[in-house]
XYZ file of C-alpha atoms in Angstrom:
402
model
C 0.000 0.000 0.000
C 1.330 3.702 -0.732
C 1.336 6.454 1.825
C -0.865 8.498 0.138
C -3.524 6.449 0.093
C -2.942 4.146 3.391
C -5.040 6.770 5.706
C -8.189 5.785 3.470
C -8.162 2.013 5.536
C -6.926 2.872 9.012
C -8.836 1.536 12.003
C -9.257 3.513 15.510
C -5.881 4.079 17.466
C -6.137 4.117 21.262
C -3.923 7.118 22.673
C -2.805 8.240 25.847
C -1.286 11.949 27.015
C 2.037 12.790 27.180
C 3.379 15.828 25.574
C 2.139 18.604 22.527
C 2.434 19.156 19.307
C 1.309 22.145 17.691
C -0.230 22.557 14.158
C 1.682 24.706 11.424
C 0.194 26.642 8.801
C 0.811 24.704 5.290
C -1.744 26.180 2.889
C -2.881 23.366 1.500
C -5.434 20.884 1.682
C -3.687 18.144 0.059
C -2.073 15.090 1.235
C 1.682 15.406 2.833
C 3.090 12.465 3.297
C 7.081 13.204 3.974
C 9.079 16.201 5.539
C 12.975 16.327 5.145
C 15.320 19.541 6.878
C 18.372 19.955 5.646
C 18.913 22.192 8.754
C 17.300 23.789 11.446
C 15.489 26.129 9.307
C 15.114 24.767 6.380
C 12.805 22.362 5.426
C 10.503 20.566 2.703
C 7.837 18.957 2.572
C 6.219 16.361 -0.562
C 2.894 14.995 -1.023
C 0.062 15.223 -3.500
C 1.137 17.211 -6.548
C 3.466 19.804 -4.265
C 6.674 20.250 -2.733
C 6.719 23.144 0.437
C 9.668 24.266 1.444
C 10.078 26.832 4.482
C 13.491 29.388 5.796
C 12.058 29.522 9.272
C 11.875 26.345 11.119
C 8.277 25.480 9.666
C 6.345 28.929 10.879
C 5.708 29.474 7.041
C 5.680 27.103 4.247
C 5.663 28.387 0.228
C 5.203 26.277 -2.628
C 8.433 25.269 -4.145
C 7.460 22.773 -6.938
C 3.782 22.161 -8.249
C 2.863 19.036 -10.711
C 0.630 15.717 -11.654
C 2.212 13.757 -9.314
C 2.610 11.657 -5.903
C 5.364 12.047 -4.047
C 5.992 9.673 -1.144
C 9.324 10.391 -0.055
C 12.255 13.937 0.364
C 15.769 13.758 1.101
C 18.514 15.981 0.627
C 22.312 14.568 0.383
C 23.613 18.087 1.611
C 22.215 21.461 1.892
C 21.356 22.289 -1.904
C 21.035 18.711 -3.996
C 17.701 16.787 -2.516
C 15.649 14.362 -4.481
C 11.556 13.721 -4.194
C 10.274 10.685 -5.462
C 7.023 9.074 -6.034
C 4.611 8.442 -9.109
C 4.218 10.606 -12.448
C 0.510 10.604 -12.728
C 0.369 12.407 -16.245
C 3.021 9.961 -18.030
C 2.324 6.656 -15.677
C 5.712 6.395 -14.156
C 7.884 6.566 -11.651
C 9.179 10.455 -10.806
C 11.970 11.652 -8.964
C 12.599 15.003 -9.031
C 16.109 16.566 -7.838
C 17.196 20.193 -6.728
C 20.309 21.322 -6.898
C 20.164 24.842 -5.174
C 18.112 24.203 -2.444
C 14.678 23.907 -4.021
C 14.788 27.301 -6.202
C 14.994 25.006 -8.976
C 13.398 21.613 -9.676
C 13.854 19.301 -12.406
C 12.587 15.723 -13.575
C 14.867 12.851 -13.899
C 14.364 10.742 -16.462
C 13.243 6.720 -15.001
C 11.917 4.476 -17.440
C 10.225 2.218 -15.167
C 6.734 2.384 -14.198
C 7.129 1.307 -10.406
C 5.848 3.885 -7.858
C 8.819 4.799 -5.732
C 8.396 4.875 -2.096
C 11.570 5.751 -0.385
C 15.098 7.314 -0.796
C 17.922 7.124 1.177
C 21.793 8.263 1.230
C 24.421 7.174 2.905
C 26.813 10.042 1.989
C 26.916 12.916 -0.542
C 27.441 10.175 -3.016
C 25.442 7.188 -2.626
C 21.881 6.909 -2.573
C 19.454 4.185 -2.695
C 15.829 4.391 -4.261
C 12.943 1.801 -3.039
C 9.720 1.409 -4.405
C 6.654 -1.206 -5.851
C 7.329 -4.683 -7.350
C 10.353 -5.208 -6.108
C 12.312 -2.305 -7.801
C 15.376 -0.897 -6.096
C 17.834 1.873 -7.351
C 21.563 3.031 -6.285
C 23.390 5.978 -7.555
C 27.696 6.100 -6.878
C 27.448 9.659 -8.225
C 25.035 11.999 -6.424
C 21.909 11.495 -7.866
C 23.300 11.751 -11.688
C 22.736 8.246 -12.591
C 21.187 5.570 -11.085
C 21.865 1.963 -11.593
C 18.938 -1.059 -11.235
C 19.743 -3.591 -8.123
C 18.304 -7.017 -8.174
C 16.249 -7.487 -4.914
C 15.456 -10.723 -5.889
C 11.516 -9.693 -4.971
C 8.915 -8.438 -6.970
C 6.831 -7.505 -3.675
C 6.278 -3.813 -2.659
C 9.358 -2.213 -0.995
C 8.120 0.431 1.271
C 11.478 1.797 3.333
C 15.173 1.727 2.947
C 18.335 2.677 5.417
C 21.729 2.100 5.367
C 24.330 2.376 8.072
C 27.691 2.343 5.849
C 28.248 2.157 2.027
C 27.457 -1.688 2.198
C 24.885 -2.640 4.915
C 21.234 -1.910 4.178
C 17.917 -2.852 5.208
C 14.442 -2.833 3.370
C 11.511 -3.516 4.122
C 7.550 -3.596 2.662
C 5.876 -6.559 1.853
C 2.254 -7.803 2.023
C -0.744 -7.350 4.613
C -0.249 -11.775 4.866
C 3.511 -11.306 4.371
C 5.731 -8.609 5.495
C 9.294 -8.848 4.168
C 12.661 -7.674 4.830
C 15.929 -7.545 3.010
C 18.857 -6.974 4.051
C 22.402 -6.638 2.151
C 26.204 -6.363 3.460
C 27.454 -5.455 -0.125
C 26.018 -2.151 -1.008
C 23.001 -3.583 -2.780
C 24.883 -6.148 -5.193
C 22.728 -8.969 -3.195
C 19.936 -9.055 -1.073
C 18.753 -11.846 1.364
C 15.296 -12.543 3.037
C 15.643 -12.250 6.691
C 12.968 -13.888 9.243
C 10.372 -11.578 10.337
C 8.229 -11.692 13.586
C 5.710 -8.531 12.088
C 2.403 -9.880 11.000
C 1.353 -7.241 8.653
C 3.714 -5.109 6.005
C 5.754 -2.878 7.278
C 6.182 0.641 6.329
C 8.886 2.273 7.844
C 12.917 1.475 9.166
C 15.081 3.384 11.231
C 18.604 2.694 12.814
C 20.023 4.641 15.561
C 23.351 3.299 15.450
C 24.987 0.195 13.575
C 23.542 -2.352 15.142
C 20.462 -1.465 17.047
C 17.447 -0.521 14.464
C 13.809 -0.246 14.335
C 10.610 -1.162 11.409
C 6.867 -0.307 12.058
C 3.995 -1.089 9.748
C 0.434 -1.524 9.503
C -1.441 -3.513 12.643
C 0.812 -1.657 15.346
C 3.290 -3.210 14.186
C 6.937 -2.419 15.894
C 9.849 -4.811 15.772
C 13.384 -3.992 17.475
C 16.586 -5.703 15.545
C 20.078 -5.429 18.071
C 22.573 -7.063 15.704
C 22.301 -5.001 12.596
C 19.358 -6.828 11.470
C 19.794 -10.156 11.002
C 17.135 -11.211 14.321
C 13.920 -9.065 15.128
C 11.579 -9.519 17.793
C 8.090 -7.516 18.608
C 7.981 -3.969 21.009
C 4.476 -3.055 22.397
C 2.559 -0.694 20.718
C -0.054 1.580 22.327
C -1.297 1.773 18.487
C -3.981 -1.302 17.163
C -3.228 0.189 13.430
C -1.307 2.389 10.953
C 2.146 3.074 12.463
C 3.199 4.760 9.459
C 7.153 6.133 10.007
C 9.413 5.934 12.798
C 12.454 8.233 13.557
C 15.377 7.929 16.467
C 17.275 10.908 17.998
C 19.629 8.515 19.677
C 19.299 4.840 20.975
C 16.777 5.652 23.174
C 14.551 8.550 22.263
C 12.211 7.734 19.319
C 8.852 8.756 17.605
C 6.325 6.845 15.628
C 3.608 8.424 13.655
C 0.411 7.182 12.294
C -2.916 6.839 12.862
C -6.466 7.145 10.762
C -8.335 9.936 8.864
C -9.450 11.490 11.479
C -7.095 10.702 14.760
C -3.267 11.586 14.472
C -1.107 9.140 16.441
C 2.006 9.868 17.593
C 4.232 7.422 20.649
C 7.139 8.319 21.843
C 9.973 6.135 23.734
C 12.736 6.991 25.862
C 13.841 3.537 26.500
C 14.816 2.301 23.317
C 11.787 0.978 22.605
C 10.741 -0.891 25.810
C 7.589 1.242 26.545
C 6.116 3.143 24.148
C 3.966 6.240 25.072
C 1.469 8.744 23.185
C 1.504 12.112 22.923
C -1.067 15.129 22.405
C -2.052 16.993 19.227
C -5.212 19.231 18.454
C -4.377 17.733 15.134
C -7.441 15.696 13.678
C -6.116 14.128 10.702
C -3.967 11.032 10.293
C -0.001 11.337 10.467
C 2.414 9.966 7.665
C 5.750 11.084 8.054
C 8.003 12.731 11.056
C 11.748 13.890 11.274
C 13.690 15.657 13.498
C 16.159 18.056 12.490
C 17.583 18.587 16.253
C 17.748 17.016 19.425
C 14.363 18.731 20.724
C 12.369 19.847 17.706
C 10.478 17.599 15.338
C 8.028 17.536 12.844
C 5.212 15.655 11.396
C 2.872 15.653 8.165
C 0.032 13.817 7.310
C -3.535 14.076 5.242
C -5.271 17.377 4.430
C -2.414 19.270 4.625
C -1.055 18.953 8.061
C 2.071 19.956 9.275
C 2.849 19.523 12.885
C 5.903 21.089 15.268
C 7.145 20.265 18.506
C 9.523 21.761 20.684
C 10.147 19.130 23.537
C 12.244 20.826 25.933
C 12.073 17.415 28.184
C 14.492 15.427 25.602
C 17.022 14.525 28.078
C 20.836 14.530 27.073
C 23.241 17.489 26.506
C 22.100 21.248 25.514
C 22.269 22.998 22.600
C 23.741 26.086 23.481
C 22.651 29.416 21.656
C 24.988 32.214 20.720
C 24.537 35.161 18.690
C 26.161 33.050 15.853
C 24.004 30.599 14.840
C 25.519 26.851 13.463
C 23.912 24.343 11.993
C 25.006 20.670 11.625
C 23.540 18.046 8.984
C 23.053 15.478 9.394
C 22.857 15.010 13.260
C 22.215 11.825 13.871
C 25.000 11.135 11.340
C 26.602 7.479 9.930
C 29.480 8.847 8.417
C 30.225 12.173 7.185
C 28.754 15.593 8.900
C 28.460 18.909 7.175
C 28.771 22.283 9.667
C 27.367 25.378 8.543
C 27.339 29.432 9.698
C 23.818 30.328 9.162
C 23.766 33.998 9.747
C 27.516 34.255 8.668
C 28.489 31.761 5.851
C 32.024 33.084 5.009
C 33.565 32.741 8.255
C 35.929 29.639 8.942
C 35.541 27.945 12.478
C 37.765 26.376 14.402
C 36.548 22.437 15.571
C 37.080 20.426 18.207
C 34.931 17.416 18.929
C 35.593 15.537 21.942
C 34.153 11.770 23.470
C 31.679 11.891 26.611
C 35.267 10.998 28.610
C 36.763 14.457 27.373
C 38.726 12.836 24.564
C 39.154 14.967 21.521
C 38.655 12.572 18.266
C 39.000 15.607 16.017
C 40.339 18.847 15.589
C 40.616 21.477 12.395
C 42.007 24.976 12.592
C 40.612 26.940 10.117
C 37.413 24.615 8.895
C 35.500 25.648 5.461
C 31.676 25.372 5.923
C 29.555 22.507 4.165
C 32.382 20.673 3.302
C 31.699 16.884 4.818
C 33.472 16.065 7.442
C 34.522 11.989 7.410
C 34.285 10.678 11.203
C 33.974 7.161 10.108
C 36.644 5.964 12.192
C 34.562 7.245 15.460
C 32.489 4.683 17.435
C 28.990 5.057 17.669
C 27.938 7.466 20.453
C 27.802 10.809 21.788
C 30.041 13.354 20.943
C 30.742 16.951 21.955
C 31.529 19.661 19.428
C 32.900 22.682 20.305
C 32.868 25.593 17.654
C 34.801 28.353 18.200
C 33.962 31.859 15.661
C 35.673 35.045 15.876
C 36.179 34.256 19.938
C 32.488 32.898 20.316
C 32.177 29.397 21.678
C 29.422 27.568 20.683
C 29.133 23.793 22.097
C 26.888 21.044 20.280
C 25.825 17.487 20.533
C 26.658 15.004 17.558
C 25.210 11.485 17.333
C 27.268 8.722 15.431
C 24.727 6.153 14.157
């Protein structure tokens, strides 16, 4: 089943209170069914015929692309080239449509196939990954220029893709009588079947670090994986139906959205997944996608045009502090590379520390260019301190190695 059209079938969800989130302005009516920031400001959202993009952390949204289409999924690789993809209504195939200056622009690629495409992914500025129906998978080595088929050995719906390097990758999708996932540890060359304990498709996948990682799908349906997928076993939901998309700010703080036409669900963990908890919305429309751009603010999108924003100041872990000078780091959680930006002062060069929870410092730069990737493969997955230091103004951070 496709995003867009999964709301239409949703039974009742049974929520409790914990926490707000408040509804944003999007000025439309239509379906939204993914939102993507490439910092904390900027941000786009995709859904029926429209992409939204908005400068000031979601207060306002203005059209940035308009067409006969269905877009299910946004990402950007860094802060100007992003991709949309979904279904090209007017020519009956697939669509993906790539920016490469931050959504002033818009163009269509050209895909010959006739799948509708349900997720993208990228591991890096380089390599992406494109899921979507009847089995059909796509990889790009080259930014989004070309993309090359995979053989996923399936010709069942793939709904959701992650990877957490250049050669381990998990899908999933499947079938309301049998949900599937895939999982490869050669960048996509080969996929196999791994055992599922989910009893409906699934429609979502999220990993927090390398090994621990989490899918959702239709019936409540969340399952927990601890050794990089290869074994899954069932969480408790507080949702009978329609968890839709999940997203992790660290190994232990997560979100799940979902929910029916006219109830928004939203849980929230802060034990990795052990209990699972709802939280409050005026919102009265079903939820499809969420993503968090920082460690306390997060958003969510659904049907008739909602947009929702939270700023949960009860996260626990280490502050963001605010200066005068404002930075911006993408992504955060990161696998493998992380791009640092001056928002309010792009020409100035920083100088970088980053330091382990024990006070170690794992990195160090002197006069640092901004949005130029950083590679911190070599760090272990965890918590990190950066410290940025700008014409004598400290400003101290919290990275998250997936």
């Amino acid at each position: 089943m496709r995003k867009l059209i999964a709301l239409m079938i949703m039974s009742v969800i049974v929520f409790t209170t914990h926490g707000q989130w408040n509804q944003q302005t999007s000025g439309t009516t239509k379906v939204l069914s993914e939102v993507f920031f490439s910092n904390q400001d900027t941000g786009y959202v995709v859904g029926e015929n429209i992409i939204l993009k908005s400068v000031d952390g979601g207060t306002t949204w203005q059209s940035s692309y308009s067409g006969n289409f269905l877009l299910e999924e946004v990402y950007f690789s860094n802060l100007k080239n992003g991709f949309a993809v979904g279904y090209n209504i007017s020519a009956n195939k697939s669509t993906v449509i790539r920016t490469t200056d931050a959504g002033a622009n818009w163009t269509m690629k050209n895909f010959t196939t006739t799948s509708f495409l349900n997720d993208i992914y990228f591991v890096n500025s380089d390599t992406g990954f494109i899921v979507g129906t009847d089995g059909s998978a796509f990889k790009t080595i080259d930014s989004g220029n070309t993309w090359d088929t995979l053989n996923t050995g399936t010709t069942d719906n793939l709904q959701a893709v992650f990877f957490t390097d250049n050669q381990n990758g998990i899908i999933v999708g499947g079938t309301p009588i049998a949900p599937l996932i895939l999982k490869t540890i050669d960048g996509g060359s080969n996929w196999n079947v791994i055992s599922s304990p989910a009893t409906d498709f699934l429609r979502g996948v999220f990993f927090p670090s390398i090994s621990v990682g989490y899918a959702v799908g239709w019936n409540g349906e969340i399952i927990k994986t601890i050794d990089g997928g290869n074994n899954w076993s069932t969480q408790s939901s507080v949702a009978n139906y329609g968890n839709l998309d999940v997203f992790f700010i660290d190994d232990s703080i997560g979100y799940i959205v979902g929910g029916q036409p006219s109830t928004a669900g939203i849980q929230k963990t802060t034990d990795g997944g052990q209990n699972w908890n709802s939280q409050t919305t005026t919102a009265n429309q079903g939820l499809i996608g969420v993503f968090f751009p920082t460690t306390n603010t997060g958003y969510s999108v659904g049907d008739r045009g909602t947009i929702l924003k939270i700023n949960d100041n009860n996260i626990s872990g280490l502050p963001n502090y605010i200066s005068s000078i404002e930075v911006s780091m993408y992504p955060n959680p990161f696998i493998r590379e992380i791009s640092i930006s001056v928002l309010n002062e792009p020409s100035k060069k920083i100088r970088l520390n980053i330091y382990d929870l024990n006070g170690k410092s794992v990195f160090q730069s002197y006069d640092y260019e901004t949005d130029h990737a950083i590679d911190l493969s070599n760090l272990n997955s965890g918590t990190y301190i950066l410290i940025a230091v700008i014409d004598d103004i400290k400003i101290t951070k919290r990275l998250i190695k997936g």
